[in-house]
Coordinates of C-alpha atoms in Angstrom, one line a residue:
V1 CA -9.0 -7.8 -18.5
N2 CA -5.7 -8.7 -19.5
V3 CA -2.5 -6.0 -19.0
A4 CA 0.0 -5.3 -22.3
Q5 CA 3.3 -3.5 -20.7
K6 CA 4.7 -3.1 -24.3
E7 CA 3.3 -2.5 -27.7
E8 CA 3.6 -5.6 -29.0
D9 CA 2.1 -7.6 -26.1
A10 CA -1.1 -5.2 -26.6
L11 CA -0.9 -5.7 -30.4
N12 CA -1.0 -9.3 -29.6
L13 CA -4.1 -8.9 -27.3
L14 CA -5.8 -7.3 -30.4
F15 CA -5.1 -10.0 -32.8
L16 CA -6.1 -13.1 -30.2
G17 CA -9.3 -11.2 -30.0
D18 CA -10.0 -10.5 -33.8
T19 CA -9.2 -14.9 -34.1
N20 CA -11.8 -14.8 -31.4
R21 CA -14.8 -13.1 -33.4
V22 CA -17.9 -15.0 -34.3
V23 CA -18.0 -15.3 -38.8
A24 CA -20.3 -16.0 -40.7
E25 CA -20.8 -16.5 -44.6
T26 CA -24.2 -15.5 -45.9
P27 CA -25.3 -14.8 -49.4
M28 CA -24.3 -11.3 -49.2
N29 CA -20.6 -11.5 -48.0
D30 CA -18.4 -14.1 -47.7
A31 CA -17.0 -13.1 -43.5
S32 CA -19.8 -11.3 -42.0
T33 CA -18.6 -10.0 -39.0
R34 CA -21.9 -12.1 -36.6
S35 CA -20.0 -10.1 -33.0
H36 CA -19.2 -6.6 -31.8
C37 CA -15.8 -6.1 -30.7
L38 CA -14.4 -3.6 -28.1
F39 CA -10.7 -2.8 -27.6
I40 CA -9.7 -0.2 -24.4
I41 CA -6.2 1.0 -24.5
W42 CA -5.6 3.2 -21.5
V43 CA -2.5 4.8 -21.3
E44 CA -0.9 6.2 -18.4
S45 CA 2.4 8.8 -18.5
S46 CA 4.3 10.6 -16.0
Q47 CA 7.8 12.4 -16.0
A48 CA 10.9 11.4 -13.5
G49 CA 10.7 13.1 -10.7
S50 CA 7.3 14.6 -10.8
D51 CA 4.4 13.0 -8.7
T52 CA 1.8 14.2 -12.0
V53 CA 0.4 11.1 -13.6
K54 CA -1.6 11.8 -16.9
R55 CA -4.3 9.1 -17.8
S56 CA -5.7 8.6 -21.1
K57 CA -8.5 5.8 -22.0
L58 CA -9.3 5.1 -25.6
H59 CA -11.7 3.0 -27.0
L60 CA -11.6 1.3 -30.5
V61 CA -15.2 -0.2 -31.5
D62 CA -15.7 -2.6 -34.7
L63 CA -19.6 -3.3 -34.5
A64 CA -21.3 -6.5 -36.6
G65 CA -22.8 -4.9 -39.4
S66 CA -26.5 -4.4 -40.1
E67 CA -28.0 -6.8 -42.7
R68 CA -31.4 -6.3 -44.5
I69 CA -32.3 -9.9 -43.8
G70 CA -35.0 -9.8 -46.6
K71 CA -32.1 -9.5 -49.5
T72 CA -29.3 -12.0 -47.4
G73 CA -31.8 -14.4 -47.7
V74 CA -30.4 -16.0 -44.4
E75 CA -32.5 -18.8 -42.5
G76 CA -32.3 -20.4 -39.0
K77 CA -29.7 -19.7 -36.8
L78 CA -27.6 -16.8 -39.3
R79 CA -31.5 -15.5 -39.4
T80 CA -31.4 -15.0 -35.5
E81 CA -28.5 -13.8 -35.3
A82 CA -28.9 -10.9 -38.0
T83 CA -31.9 -9.9 -35.9
S84 CA -30.2 -9.6 -32.9
I85 CA -27.6 -8.2 -34.4
N86 CA -30.0 -5.4 -36.2
L87 CA -31.7 -4.6 -32.9
S88 CA -28.6 -4.4 -31.0
L89 CA -27.5 -1.3 -33.3
H90 CA -30.9 -0.2 -33.4
Y91 CA -30.4 0.3 -29.6
L92 CA -26.8 1.8 -29.6
E93 CA -28.1 5.3 -31.8
Q94 CA -30.9 5.6 -29.0

């Protein structure tokens, strides 16, 4: 878990995560993301002189896209990845 005290730090973490995502070229997509991405933001706020603390949690989710393996014509490792992506999306639908 990474902690950001400022907006700039949070954006830098978001960009770092985006650059670490796995991307591959397929016949149907030049930059097909091969991984899911979760960015969770926790926010705490309070007023000066108050003991009350408000907490919020926001989930930003970017899922790898499903692929029709027959249409893409991918083989080998990319085919295995596409199968895993499709299976994970199937379970998320449940």
